[in-house]
């Protein structure tokens, strides 16, 4: 069996290859990709910012697809739900070995033996592809009955990332005043979860009208334009939160300058959760004294765990009609047009772009 795939052969060079699709290994499955989500990280991987990769690699770590072949011994997903050929599944793209210090003692992802990419011609789980070959140890979950694969894919790895942030740094509490910096997929996911958890107010800072409109739909109560000066933004947020300030500020902007502003916006005894700076390498001046006198907690998170993918899938399926999640997908591209998909993601033109192998 063979399938098409978008292969990054070196930084800034993507080619469409016909690659061999191996039979699944014991414990693994082969999936026919229905949606390959395009993530901001893919832009950094493709342009070389994320460091040296084991080229050539198949891009894409967000996928929803239908089971094409079950490996020996597989009759259920990683939550014990029985599966058969043709079922829709979503997978956690971070394989875990189950027998290392991170896996068994820390119980954290990633794991010492996690391999993010594999050579494009070897069995491969990159999702800009017709097929994804999921090894043993790569968690996959069957979508609930009636779930729209586009709704589950719409927030991509951003929604699991936000859930991991709350796992690591504590959840939103009832009546918290929340500020979200940035309304890309991570920011929109933060808005959605904060709203579901009972935040009193959710203020979003961004300037792209389509993203701000989406943020409102997902539960934002207040919009602050990035076109205002930093002082004006702070005043607008203080007007919303009142004198107690923001209880939780979530960095989802992906730009370094957001960091000192986020610390500043976090109210006394508040928490600042940094999720968006994965690709933003550099430093920023901050006043450490502010952390002490305001009693602040700062945390960050990346590399969601399988449980975060499981909960993200169920949350998306449950809310798919209420907040029209699939409508967040603004751009669709064929495998051959992967370069264009990365361009609209990089420019911010897309709320969310996907690769649709059927195109
Ligand atoms: Zn991602
Ligand atoms: Zn491990």
XYZ file of N, CA and C in Angstrom, residues 208-211 328-331 333 340-353:
69
model
N -7.076 40.653 15.317
C -7.688 40.124 14.085
C -9.191 39.971 14.299
N -10.013 40.678 13.502
C -11.467 40.655 13.725
C -12.059 39.249 13.721
N -11.606 38.380 12.810
C -12.191 37.030 12.725
C -11.915 36.241 13.999
N -10.712 36.412 14.534
C -10.356 35.685 15.753
C -11.139 36.214 16.956
N -14.602 27.147 12.981
C -13.298 27.786 13.212
C -12.311 27.465 12.088
N -12.576 26.384 11.361
C -11.679 26.015 10.263
C -11.942 26.957 9.098
N -10.971 27.815 8.857
C -11.166 28.873 7.855
C -10.519 28.521 6.520
N -9.569 27.607 6.517
C -8.836 27.291 5.286
C -8.599 25.779 5.199
N -6.674 22.763 2.668
C -5.701 22.570 1.579
C -5.487 21.089 1.315
N 1.172 26.319 1.224
C 0.191 27.407 1.351
C -0.488 27.364 2.724
N -0.736 26.163 3.206
C -1.373 26.018 4.529
C -0.495 26.634 5.614
N 0.818 26.427 5.480
C 1.738 27.008 6.468
C 1.791 28.530 6.327
N 1.683 29.015 5.090
C 1.733 30.472 4.874
C 0.566 31.180 5.556
N -0.666 30.662 5.372
C -1.823 31.351 5.977
C -1.819 31.194 7.502
N -1.167 30.145 7.988
C -1.047 29.979 9.445
C -0.026 30.976 9.996
N 1.086 31.111 9.280
C 2.145 32.022 9.705
C 1.676 33.481 9.676
N 0.928 33.843 8.631
C 0.514 35.251 8.472
C -0.607 35.629 9.431
N -1.267 34.616 10.015
C -2.414 34.914 10.876
C -3.709 35.071 10.089
N -3.644 34.872 8.773
C -4.858 34.988 7.946
C -5.862 33.897 8.304
N -5.361 32.747 8.730
C -6.253 31.627 9.048
C -6.589 31.618 10.531
N -7.875 31.439 10.864
C -8.210 31.103 12.249
C -7.697 29.696 12.519
N -7.988 28.781 11.581
C -7.421 27.436 11.626
C -7.385 26.881 10.212
N -6.214 26.383 9.825
C -6.067 25.726 8.523
C -5.949 24.225 8.748
